[in-house]
């Protein structure tokens, strides 16, 4: 059995490399198609922000609305296929809870919908569709061993995860954080057996991307002072931006929920919802063109301390609103870069308050890390990602401070995560923790299955017939539990023709618990004894009967522990 596990692991490692290469090719082609479409539509080879800044005001509104309507039509087609499809359409669900298989037609239609939203200026990231398409390469990668594997060793899930990691690595040139993202967020654990193939796939995908576009990190050419650690005011500012980002992240997630609920009341389905979302984003772009796109260009502008079309706080508010509208309307896309833009703007606002000018680009980069940690609830991935985007080792300490502060602040604000698998995992963990500490006092039900010790055999038999139970609890005049008598003991005595005292038939050692007992105590008794209820006594000294705890309720509360 152990040898088989090693063989499976080796096969996965070998398969991770071609999966990563294929994922890198697919995501690179998607990125090239986006650039080509911009050139064809607008006759400019420039970022979407610069393109929209040069458009007439009317086109800034019309183009996002038309793109949203087309994206909505593609999503309607995807929904039709989804009605007869049992596979999950999101790669995270396929890896975390499914078999690793993704529906090909639905994935392609959703990627096309994301393509339309992105080229028309929706405030979503490119990486969402890129990662989904990359995961699809792992889902369809031919492997007889992967299709035969079952349970936790399901290689198909691992190959799909490898594709997703390679896609993220290709999008941002961040192989280490991409692998950690899939392990930390999707799988929920940094297990070595899972990290190794993710590392190989991420490296393979990054190499494809860098052969195509060069070896530079995503945000290069930044001037970061080498003596950061000797500037304690920047360390304090990093903690401050972490707290601000944590609160802002919690508000951002709640705003997304409100927006989704609001757009859910828009008649006309996805077409009208996305068209309206595009119209609103386009209206914002009339005043602040930086709201369109994923925010990459604007992040570059902030990090190099260059001027924006309006004050940084105005760009921040407009971009926040545009992102909430885009996500709420149902636009398919990533939220990594938009989230990092919000963090960069928050950091720049604080940096402008520091007079010596050394806080830029440090605090914007800390803000990127902090806001991403707050919204994704994945602080390790956030730290590594921004580090890999800059390759500036002196940033590690302030990035760590900001990420930790943001993560715990957002957790205290009871924020959700951008990813449903993280939310469900957190809810399951919280439920398990609550179950471990749950006392039986809250599960106690009153009972009428009691009888006085002086009752006759006939009276006891009548009580059994009345209650329909297997055991009666013998309780004296003071309310103390003396034991339990079973219906079988009474029936045996009746067959023998005897009429003994009830206490002689009573099991004085019948198991009981107190209100302070825990679920594990009840589970132990239920597993050892063939009973469906446990009597609950006030304390071992008085043995006053308070009620019973049923097996059904205990198992219901304890279900989250298994």
Coordinates of C-alpha atoms in Angstrom, one line a residue:
X1 CA 0.0 0.0 0.0
X2 CA 2.8 2.4 0.8
X3 CA 4.6 1.5 -2.4
X4 CA 1.5 2.3 -4.4
X5 CA 1.3 5.7 -2.7
X6 CA 4.8 6.5 -3.8
X7 CA 4.1 5.4 -7.3
X8 CA 1.1 7.6 -7.5
X9 CA 3.1 10.5 -6.1
X10 CA 5.8 10.0 -8.7
X11 CA 3.3 9.9 -11.5
X12 CA 1.7 13.1 -10.3
X13 CA 5.1 14.8 -10.2
X14 CA 5.9 13.8 -13.8
X15 CA 2.5 14.8 -15.0
X16 CA 2.6 18.2 -13.2
X17 CA 5.3 19.4 -15.7
X18 CA 3.4 18.9 -18.9
X19 CA 0.2 20.1 -17.3
X20 CA 2.1 23.3 -16.2
X21 CA 3.4 23.8 -19.7
X22 CA 0.0 23.4 -21.3
X23 CA -1.6 25.7 -18.7
X24 CA 1.1 28.3 -19.4
X25 CA 0.5 28.1 -23.2
X26 CA -3.3 28.4 -22.7
X27 CA -3.1 31.4 -20.4
X28 CA -0.5 33.1 -22.5
X29 CA -2.7 32.7 -25.6
X30 CA -5.6 34.1 -23.6
X31 CA -3.5 37.1 -22.6
X32 CA -2.4 37.6 -26.2
X33 CA -6.0 37.4 -27.4
X34 CA -7.0 40.2 -25.0
X35 CA -4.2 42.4 -26.3
X36 CA -5.0 41.7 -29.9
X37 CA -8.7 42.4 -29.4
X38 CA -7.8 45.8 -27.9
X39 CA -5.7 46.6 -30.9
X40 CA -8.5 45.5 -33.3
X41 CA -11.3 47.3 -31.4
X42 CA -9.5 50.5 -30.5
X43 CA -6.5 50.6 -32.9
X44 CA -4.2 51.1 -29.9
X45 CA -1.7 48.9 -28.2
X46 CA -2.1 50.3 -24.7
X47 CA -3.6 49.6 -21.4
X48 CA -7.4 49.8 -21.2
X49 CA -7.2 52.8 -18.9
X50 CA -5.3 54.8 -21.5
X51 CA -7.6 53.7 -24.2
X52 CA -10.8 54.8 -22.3
X53 CA -9.1 58.1 -21.4
X54 CA -8.9 58.8 -25.1
X55 CA -12.5 57.8 -26.0
X56 CA -15.4 60.1 -26.4
X57 CA -17.5 60.3 -23.2
X58 CA -20.5 58.5 -24.8
X59 CA -18.3 55.5 -25.9
X60 CA -17.0 55.2 -22.3
X61 CA -20.6 54.3 -21.3
X62 CA -21.8 52.4 -24.3
X63 CA -18.8 50.0 -24.7
X64 CA -19.0 48.5 -21.1
X65 CA -22.8 48.2 -21.4
X66 CA -22.6 46.3 -24.8
X67 CA -19.7 44.1 -23.5
X68 CA -21.8 43.3 -20.4
X69 CA -24.8 42.4 -22.5
X70 CA -22.7 40.0 -24.7
X71 CA -21.1 38.5 -21.6
X72 CA -24.5 38.0 -20.1
X73 CA -25.7 36.2 -23.2
X74 CA -22.8 33.8 -23.0
X75 CA -23.5 33.2 -19.3
X76 CA -27.2 32.3 -20.2
X77 CA -25.9 29.7 -22.7
X78 CA -23.6 28.3 -19.9
X79 CA -26.5 28.2 -17.5
X80 CA -28.5 26.1 -20.0
X81 CA -25.7 23.5 -20.2
X82 CA -25.4 23.6 -16.4
X83 CA -28.9 22.4 -15.9
X84 CA -28.0 19.0 -17.1
X85 CA -24.4 19.0 -15.8
X86 CA -23.5 17.4 -12.5
X87 CA -19.9 18.6 -12.4
X88 CA -19.1 21.9 -10.6
X89 CA -18.2 24.8 -12.9
X90 CA -15.6 26.4 -10.6
X91 CA -12.2 24.8 -10.3
X92 CA -12.0 25.4 -6.6
X93 CA -15.1 23.3 -6.0
X94 CA -13.9 20.6 -8.4
X95 CA -10.7 20.3 -6.5
X96 CA -11.9 20.8 -2.9
X97 CA -15.1 18.8 -3.0
X98 CA -15.4 17.2 -6.4
X99 CA -13.5 14.7 -8.6
X100 CA -11.3 17.3 -10.3
X101 CA -13.3 17.1 -13.5
X102 CA -14.6 20.4 -15.1
X103 CA -17.3 20.7 -17.7
X104 CA -15.5 21.8 -20.9
X105 CA -18.4 23.6 -22.6
X106 CA -19.4 25.6 -19.5
X107 CA -15.8 26.5 -18.7
X108 CA -15.2 27.8 -22.3
X109 CA -18.4 29.8 -22.3
X110 CA -17.6 31.4 -19.0
X111 CA -14.1 32.2 -20.2
X112 CA -15.6 33.9 -23.3
X113 CA -18.0 35.8 -21.0
X114 CA -15.0 37.0 -19.0
X115 CA -13.2 37.9 -22.2
X116 CA -16.0 40.1 -23.2
X117 CA -16.2 41.8 -19.8
X118 CA -12.5 42.4 -19.7
X119 CA -12.1 43.9 -23.2
X120 CA -15.1 46.2 -22.7
X121 CA -13.7 47.7 -19.5
X122 CA -15.4 45.8 -16.6
X123 CA -13.6 46.2 -13.3
X124 CA -12.5 42.6 -13.0
X125 CA -9.2 40.9 -13.3
X126 CA -7.8 38.8 -16.2
X127 CA -6.6 36.1 -13.9
X128 CA -10.0 34.6 -13.2
X129 CA -10.6 33.2 -16.7
X130 CA -6.9 32.4 -17.1
X131 CA -6.8 30.2 -14.0
X132 CA -10.1 28.5 -14.9
X133 CA -8.8 27.7 -18.4
X134 CA -5.5 26.5 -16.9
X135 CA -7.3 24.3 -14.5
X136 CA -9.2 22.8 -17.4
X137 CA -6.0 21.6 -18.9
X138 CA -5.4 19.6 -15.8
X139 CA -9.0 18.4 -15.8
X140 CA -8.7 16.9 -19.4
X141 CA -5.1 15.9 -19.3
X142 CA -4.9 12.2 -20.4
X143 CA -3.9 9.9 -17.5
X144 CA -5.3 6.4 -16.9
X145 CA -3.8 6.4 -13.4
X146 CA -5.5 9.7 -12.5
X147 CA -8.9 8.3 -13.6
X148 CA -8.4 5.2 -11.5
X149 CA -7.4 6.9 -8.3
X150 CA -10.0 7.5 -5.6
X151 CA -10.4 9.1 -2.2
X152 CA -7.7 11.5 -0.9
X153 CA -5.2 10.2 -3.4
X154 CA -7.4 11.4 -6.3
X155 CA -4.8 12.4 -8.9
X156 CA -7.3 14.1 -11.2
X157 CA -8.0 16.6 -8.5
X158 CA -4.3 17.1 -8.1
X159 CA -3.7 17.6 -11.8
X160 CA -6.6 20.2 -12.0
X161 CA -5.0 22.0 -9.0
X162 CA -1.6 21.9 -10.8
X163 CA -3.2 23.5 -13.8
X164 CA -4.7 26.3 -11.7
X165 CA -1.4 26.9 -9.9
X166 CA 0.4 27.2 -13.3
X167 CA -2.3 29.6 -14.6
X168 CA -1.9 31.9 -11.6
X169 CA 1.9 31.7 -11.8
X170 CA 1.7 32.6 -15.5
X171 CA -0.6 35.5 -14.9
X172 CA 1.6 37.2 -12.3
X173 CA 5.1 35.6 -12.7
X174 CA 4.8 34.3 -9.2
X175 CA 5.4 30.5 -9.1
X176 CA 5.9 30.2 -5.3
X177 CA 2.9 32.1 -4.2
X178 CA 0.7 30.5 -6.9
X179 CA 1.5 27.0 -5.5
X180 CA 0.9 28.3 -1.9
X181 CA -2.4 29.8 -3.0
X182 CA -3.8 26.6 -4.3
X183 CA -2.5 24.7 -1.2
X184 CA -3.6 27.3 1.3
X185 CA -6.9 28.3 -0.2
X186 CA -8.1 25.4 -2.3
X187 CA -6.8 22.5 -0.3
X188 CA -6.7 24.3 3.0
X189 CA -3.4 22.8 4.1
X190 CA 0.3 23.2 3.2
X191 CA 1.0 19.5 2.9
X192 CA 4.4 18.6 1.3
X193 CA 2.9 15.9 -0.9
X194 CA 0.6 18.4 -2.5
X195 CA 3.1 21.3 -2.7
X196 CA 5.7 19.4 -4.7
X197 CA 3.6 18.9 -7.9
X198 CA 2.2 22.4 -7.5
X199 CA 5.7 23.8 -7.4
X200 CA 6.7 21.9 -10.6
X201 CA 3.5 23.0 -12.4
X202 CA 3.9 26.6 -11.3
X203 CA 7.6 26.7 -12.4
X204 CA 6.7 25.2 -15.8
X205 CA 3.9 27.7 -16.4
X206 CA 6.1 30.6 -15.4
X207 CA 8.9 29.5 -17.7
X208 CA 6.4 29.5 -20.6
X209 CA 5.3 33.0 -19.7
X210 CA 8.8 34.3 -19.3
X211 CA 10.0 32.8 -22.6
X212 CA 7.2 34.7 -24.2
X213 CA 7.4 38.0 -22.3
X214 CA 10.8 38.2 -20.5
X215 CA 12.2 37.6 -17.0
X216 CA 11.2 40.9 -15.3
X217 CA 9.0 40.8 -12.2
X218 CA 5.5 42.2 -12.6
X219 CA 6.3 45.5 -10.8
X220 CA 10.0 46.3 -11.6
X221 CA 12.0 49.4 -11.5
X222 CA 10.8 50.5 -8.1
X223 CA 13.1 52.4 -5.8
X224 CA 13.0 50.8 -2.3
X225 CA 15.4 52.0 0.3
X226 CA 17.8 49.3 1.6
X227 CA 17.6 50.6 5.1
X228 CA 13.8 50.0 5.6
X229 CA 14.4 48.2 8.8
X230 CA 16.1 51.3 10.3
X231 CA 12.9 53.3 9.8
X232 CA 10.6 52.4 12.6
X233 CA 8.0 54.9 11.6
X234 CA 7.4 52.8 8.4
X235 CA 7.0 49.7 10.4
X236 CA 4.3 51.4 12.5
X237 CA 2.7 52.7 9.4
X238 CA 2.7 49.2 8.0
X239 CA 0.8 48.0 11.0
X240 CA -1.6 50.9 10.7
X241 CA -2.3 50.2 7.0
X242 CA -2.9 46.6 7.9
X243 CA -5.6 47.6 10.4
X244 CA -7.2 50.0 7.9
X245 CA -7.0 47.3 5.1
X246 CA -8.6 44.8 7.5
X247 CA -11.6 47.0 8.2
X248 CA -11.8 48.1 4.5
X249 CA -11.7 44.5 3.4
X250 CA -14.6 43.5 5.7
X251 CA -16.6 46.5 4.3
X252 CA -15.7 45.5 0.8
X253 CA -17.0 42.0 1.2
X254 CA -20.2 43.1 2.8
X255 CA -20.7 45.7 -0.1
X256 CA -20.3 42.8 -2.6
X257 CA -23.0 40.9 -0.8
X258 CA -25.3 43.9 -0.9
X259 CA -24.6 44.5 -4.6
X260 CA -25.3 40.9 -5.5
X261 CA -28.6 41.0 -3.7
X262 CA -29.5 44.2 -5.3
X263 CA -28.7 43.0 -8.8
X264 CA -30.6 39.8 -8.1
X265 CA -33.8 41.9 -8.3
X266 CA -33.0 43.3 -11.8
X267 CA -35.4 41.7 -14.3
X268 CA -34.1 40.2 -17.5
X269 CA -31.5 37.7 -16.1
X270 CA -27.7 37.9 -16.6
X271 CA -28.0 39.9 -19.9
X272 CA -29.7 42.9 -18.2
X273 CA -27.7 42.6 -15.0
X274 CA -24.4 42.7 -16.7
X275 CA -25.5 45.4 -19.2
X276 CA -26.6 47.5 -16.3
X277 CA -23.4 46.8 -14.5
X278 CA -21.4 47.9 -17.5
X279 CA -23.5 51.0 -17.9
X280 CA -22.8 52.0 -14.3
X281 CA -19.0 51.3 -14.6
X282 CA -19.0 53.3 -17.9
X283 CA -20.7 56.2 -16.2
X284 CA -18.0 56.2 -13.6
X285 CA -15.3 56.0 -16.3
X286 CA -16.6 59.3 -17.7
X287 CA -15.2 61.1 -14.7
X288 CA -12.5 58.6 -13.6
X289 CA -11.1 56.5 -16.4
X290 CA -9.0 54.5 -14.0
X291 CA -12.1 52.5 -12.9
X292 CA -12.0 50.3 -16.0
X293 CA -9.8 47.2 -16.3
X294 CA -8.2 45.2 -13.5
X295 CA -6.2 48.2 -12.1
X296 CA -2.7 47.1 -13.1
X297 CA -1.9 50.3 -14.9
X298 CA -3.1 52.4 -12.0
X299 CA -1.1 50.4 -9.5
X300 CA 2.0 51.1 -11.6
X301 CA 1.1 54.8 -11.6
X302 CA 0.8 54.8 -7.8
X303 CA 4.0 52.8 -7.2
X304 CA 6.0 55.3 -9.3
X305 CA 4.3 58.2 -7.6
X306 CA 2.9 59.6 -10.9
X307 CA -0.2 61.8 -11.1
X308 CA -3.7 60.3 -11.6
X309 CA -6.7 61.9 -13.3
X310 CA -8.1 62.9 -9.9
X311 CA -6.9 62.7 -6.3
X312 CA -6.0 59.2 -5.1
X313 CA -8.9 59.1 -2.7
X314 CA -11.3 59.9 -5.6
X315 CA -9.8 57.1 -7.7
X316 CA -10.0 54.7 -4.7
X317 CA -13.7 55.4 -4.1
X318 CA -14.6 55.2 -7.8
X319 CA -12.6 52.0 -8.3
X320 CA -14.2 50.4 -5.2
X321 CA -17.6 51.2 -6.4
X322 CA -16.8 49.9 -9.9
X323 CA -15.5 46.7 -8.6
X324 CA -18.4 46.1 -6.3
X325 CA -20.8 46.8 -9.3
X326 CA -18.9 44.5 -11.6
X327 CA -18.8 41.6 -9.1
X328 CA -22.4 42.2 -8.0
X329 CA -23.7 42.2 -11.5
X330 CA -22.2 38.8 -12.1
X331 CA -19.2 39.6 -14.3
X332 CA -16.9 36.6 -14.6
X333 CA -13.3 37.6 -13.7
X334 CA -10.6 37.7 -11.1
X335 CA -10.4 40.0 -8.1
X336 CA -6.7 39.7 -7.3
X337 CA -5.5 42.8 -9.1
X338 CA -8.6 44.9 -8.3
X339 CA -8.1 44.0 -4.6
X340 CA -4.4 44.9 -4.8
X341 CA -5.3 48.2 -6.4
X342 CA -7.5 49.1 -3.5
X343 CA -4.7 48.2 -1.1
X344 CA -2.2 50.3 -3.1
X345 CA -4.5 53.3 -3.0
X346 CA -5.0 53.0 0.7
X347 CA -1.3 52.7 1.2
X348 CA -0.6 55.7 -1.0
X349 CA -3.1 57.9 1.0
X350 CA -1.2 57.1 4.1
X351 CA 2.2 57.5 2.4
X352 CA 1.2 61.1 1.3
X353 CA 0.9 62.0 5.0
X354 CA 4.6 61.1 5.7
X355 CA 6.6 64.2 4.8
X356 CA 10.0 62.8 3.9
X357 CA 8.7 61.0 0.8
X358 CA 10.2 57.6 1.6
X359 CA 6.9 55.9 2.2
X360 CA 6.2 55.4 -1.5
X361 CA 6.2 52.7 -2.9
X362 CA 6.6 50.8 0.4
X363 CA 3.2 51.6 2.0
X364 CA 1.3 51.0 -1.3
X365 CA 3.0 47.6 -1.6
X366 CA 2.1 46.9 2.1
X367 CA -1.4 48.0 1.4
X368 CA -1.6 45.6 -1.6
X369 CA -0.5 42.7 0.7
X370 CA -2.8 43.7 3.5
X371 CA -6.0 44.2 1.5
X372 CA -5.4 40.9 -0.4
X373 CA -4.9 39.1 3.0
X374 CA -8.1 40.6 4.4
X375 CA -10.3 39.6 1.5
X376 CA -8.8 36.2 0.6
X377 CA -8.1 35.2 4.3
X378 CA -4.8 33.8 2.9
X379 CA -2.0 35.9 4.5
X380 CA 0.9 33.7 3.6
X381 CA 0.0 33.7 -0.1
X382 CA -0.5 37.5 0.0
X383 CA 3.0 38.1 1.4
X384 CA 4.7 35.8 -1.0
X385 CA 2.8 37.2 -4.0
X386 CA 3.7 40.8 -3.5
X387 CA 7.3 39.8 -2.7
X388 CA 7.5 37.9 -6.0
X389 CA 6.0 40.8 -7.9
X390 CA 8.8 43.0 -6.7
X391 CA 11.7 40.7 -5.7
X392 CA 12.6 43.2 -3.0
X393 CA 13.8 41.3 0.1
X394 CA 13.8 44.3 2.3
X395 CA 10.0 44.5 1.9
X396 CA 9.4 41.2 3.6
X397 CA 9.2 42.5 7.2
X398 CA 6.7 45.3 6.5
X399 CA 4.7 43.0 4.3
X400 CA 4.4 40.5 7.1
X401 CA 3.4 43.1 9.6
X402 CA 0.7 44.5 7.3
X403 CA -0.7 41.1 6.3
X404 CA -0.9 39.8 9.9
X405 CA -2.6 43.0 11.1
X406 CA -5.1 42.9 8.2
X407 CA -5.9 39.2 8.6
X408 CA -6.7 39.4 12.2
X409 CA -8.6 42.7 11.9
X410 CA -10.7 41.3 9.1
X411 CA -11.3 38.1 11.2
X412 CA -12.5 40.2 14.1
X413 CA -14.8 42.1 11.8
X414 CA -16.2 38.6 10.9
X415 CA -15.5 39.1 7.2
X416 CA -16.0 36.4 4.6
X417 CA -13.5 35.4 2.0
X418 CA -13.6 36.0 -1.7
X419 CA -13.6 32.2 -2.1
X420 CA -16.5 30.1 -1.0
X421 CA -14.3 27.1 -0.2
X422 CA -12.5 29.2 2.4
X423 CA -15.8 30.4 3.9
X424 CA -17.2 26.8 4.1
X425 CA -14.0 25.6 5.6
X426 CA -14.0 28.4 8.2
X427 CA -17.6 27.7 9.0
X428 CA -17.0 24.0 9.4
X429 CA -14.0 24.7 11.7
X430 CA -16.0 27.1 13.8
X431 CA -18.8 24.5 14.1
X432 CA -16.4 21.8 15.1
X433 CA -14.8 24.1 17.7
X434 CA -18.3 24.9 19.1
X435 CA -19.2 21.2 19.2
X436 CA -16.0 20.4 21.1
X437 CA -16.9 22.9 23.8
X438 CA -20.6 22.3 23.8
X439 CA -22.0 21.2 27.2
X440 CA -25.0 18.8 27.5
X441 CA -27.0 21.3 29.4
X442 CA -28.1 22.9 26.1
X443 CA -29.3 19.5 24.8
X444 CA -31.4 18.4 27.8
X445 CA -35.0 17.6 27.1
X446 CA -37.7 17.1 29.8
X447 CA -38.9 13.5 30.2
X448 CA -42.0 11.8 31.5
X449 CA -40.5 8.3 31.4
X450 CA -40.1 8.1 35.1
X451 CA -41.7 5.9 37.7
X452 CA -41.8 5.7 41.5
X453 CA -39.8 3.0 43.3
X454 CA -43.0 1.8 45.1
X455 CA -44.8 1.1 41.8
X456 CA -46.1 -2.5 41.3
X457 CA -45.1 -4.6 38.3
X458 CA -48.5 -4.1 36.7
X459 CA -48.2 -0.3 37.1
X460 CA -44.7 -0.4 35.6
X461 CA -46.0 -2.5 32.6
X462 CA -48.8 0.0 32.1
X463 CA -46.3 2.9 32.1
X464 CA -44.2 1.1 29.5
X465 CA -47.3 0.7 27.3
X466 CA -48.1 4.4 27.8
X467 CA -44.7 5.8 26.9
X468 CA -43.5 3.2 24.3
X469 CA -40.0 3.4 25.6
X470 CA -37.4 0.7 26.4
X471 CA -36.3 2.1 29.8
X472 CA -38.1 3.8 32.7
X473 CA -36.1 5.9 35.1
X474 CA -36.7 5.1 38.7
X475 CA -37.0 8.4 40.6
X476 CA -37.8 8.6 44.3
X477 CA -39.9 11.2 46.0
X478 CA -36.9 13.6 46.4
X479 CA -36.4 13.6 42.6
X480 CA -33.2 11.5 42.8
X481 CA -32.4 9.0 40.1
X482 CA -32.1 5.5 41.6
X483 CA -31.5 3.7 38.3
X484 CA -33.4 2.5 35.3
X485 CA -35.6 -0.5 34.7
X486 CA -35.9 -2.1 31.2
X487 CA -39.1 -3.5 29.6
X488 CA -37.4 -6.8 29.2
X489 CA -36.8 -7.2 33.0
X490 CA -40.5 -6.4 33.6
X491 CA -41.6 -8.9 31.0
X492 CA -39.4 -11.6 32.4
X493 CA -40.8 -11.0 35.9
X494 CA -44.3 -11.2 34.5
X495 CA -43.6 -14.5 32.8
X496 CA -42.1 -15.9 36.1
X497 CA -45.4 -15.0 37.9
X498 CA -43.4 -13.0 40.5
X499 CA -44.1 -9.5 41.7
X500 CA -40.8 -8.3 43.1
X501 CA -40.0 -4.8 44.3
X502 CA -39.2 -2.5 41.5
X503 CA -35.8 -1.6 42.9
X504 CA -34.7 -5.3 42.6
X505 CA -35.3 -5.1 38.8
X506 CA -33.6 -1.7 38.6
X507 CA -30.1 -1.2 37.1
X508 CA -28.5 1.1 39.6
X509 CA -25.4 1.5 37.5
X510 CA -27.3 2.7 34.4
X511 CA -25.1 5.4 32.8
X512 CA -25.9 9.0 33.4
X513 CA -24.2 12.4 32.8
X514 CA -24.3 15.9 34.3
X515 CA -25.0 19.3 32.5
X516 CA -21.2 20.0 32.4
X517 CA -20.5 16.8 30.4
X518 CA -19.4 17.3 26.8
X519 CA -20.4 15.7 23.5
X520 CA -17.5 13.3 23.6
X521 CA -18.8 11.9 26.9
X522 CA -22.2 11.2 25.5
X523 CA -20.7 9.7 22.3
X524 CA -18.6 7.3 24.4
X525 CA -21.7 6.1 26.3
X526 CA -23.8 5.7 23.2
X527 CA -21.1 3.7 21.5
X528 CA -20.7 1.4 24.5
X529 CA -24.3 0.9 25.4
X530 CA -27.3 0.2 23.2
X531 CA -29.4 3.0 24.4
X532 CA -31.0 6.0 22.7
X533 CA -31.2 8.4 25.6
X534 CA -29.0 9.3 28.6
X535 CA -30.4 10.6 31.8
X536 CA -29.0 14.0 32.9
X537 CA -28.5 14.5 36.7
X538 CA -27.7 17.7 38.4
X539 CA -24.6 16.2 40.2
X540 CA -23.3 12.8 41.3
X541 CA -24.1 13.6 45.0
X542 CA -27.8 14.6 44.7
X543 CA -28.5 12.6 41.5
X544 CA -31.5 14.9 40.9
X545 CA -32.9 14.0 37.4
X546 CA -33.1 17.0 35.1
X547 CA -34.1 15.3 31.9
X548 CA -32.5 13.3 29.1
X549 CA -30.2 13.8 26.2
X550 CA -31.2 12.0 23.0
X551 CA -28.8 10.1 20.7
X552 CA -30.2 11.9 17.7
X553 CA -29.4 15.4 19.0
X554 CA -25.9 14.4 20.1
X555 CA -25.1 12.9 16.7
X556 CA -26.6 16.0 15.0
X557 CA -24.4 18.4 17.0
X558 CA -21.3 16.1 16.6
X559 CA -21.7 15.6 12.8
X560 CA -19.3 18.5 12.1
X561 CA -16.5 16.7 13.9
X562 CA -16.4 13.9 11.4

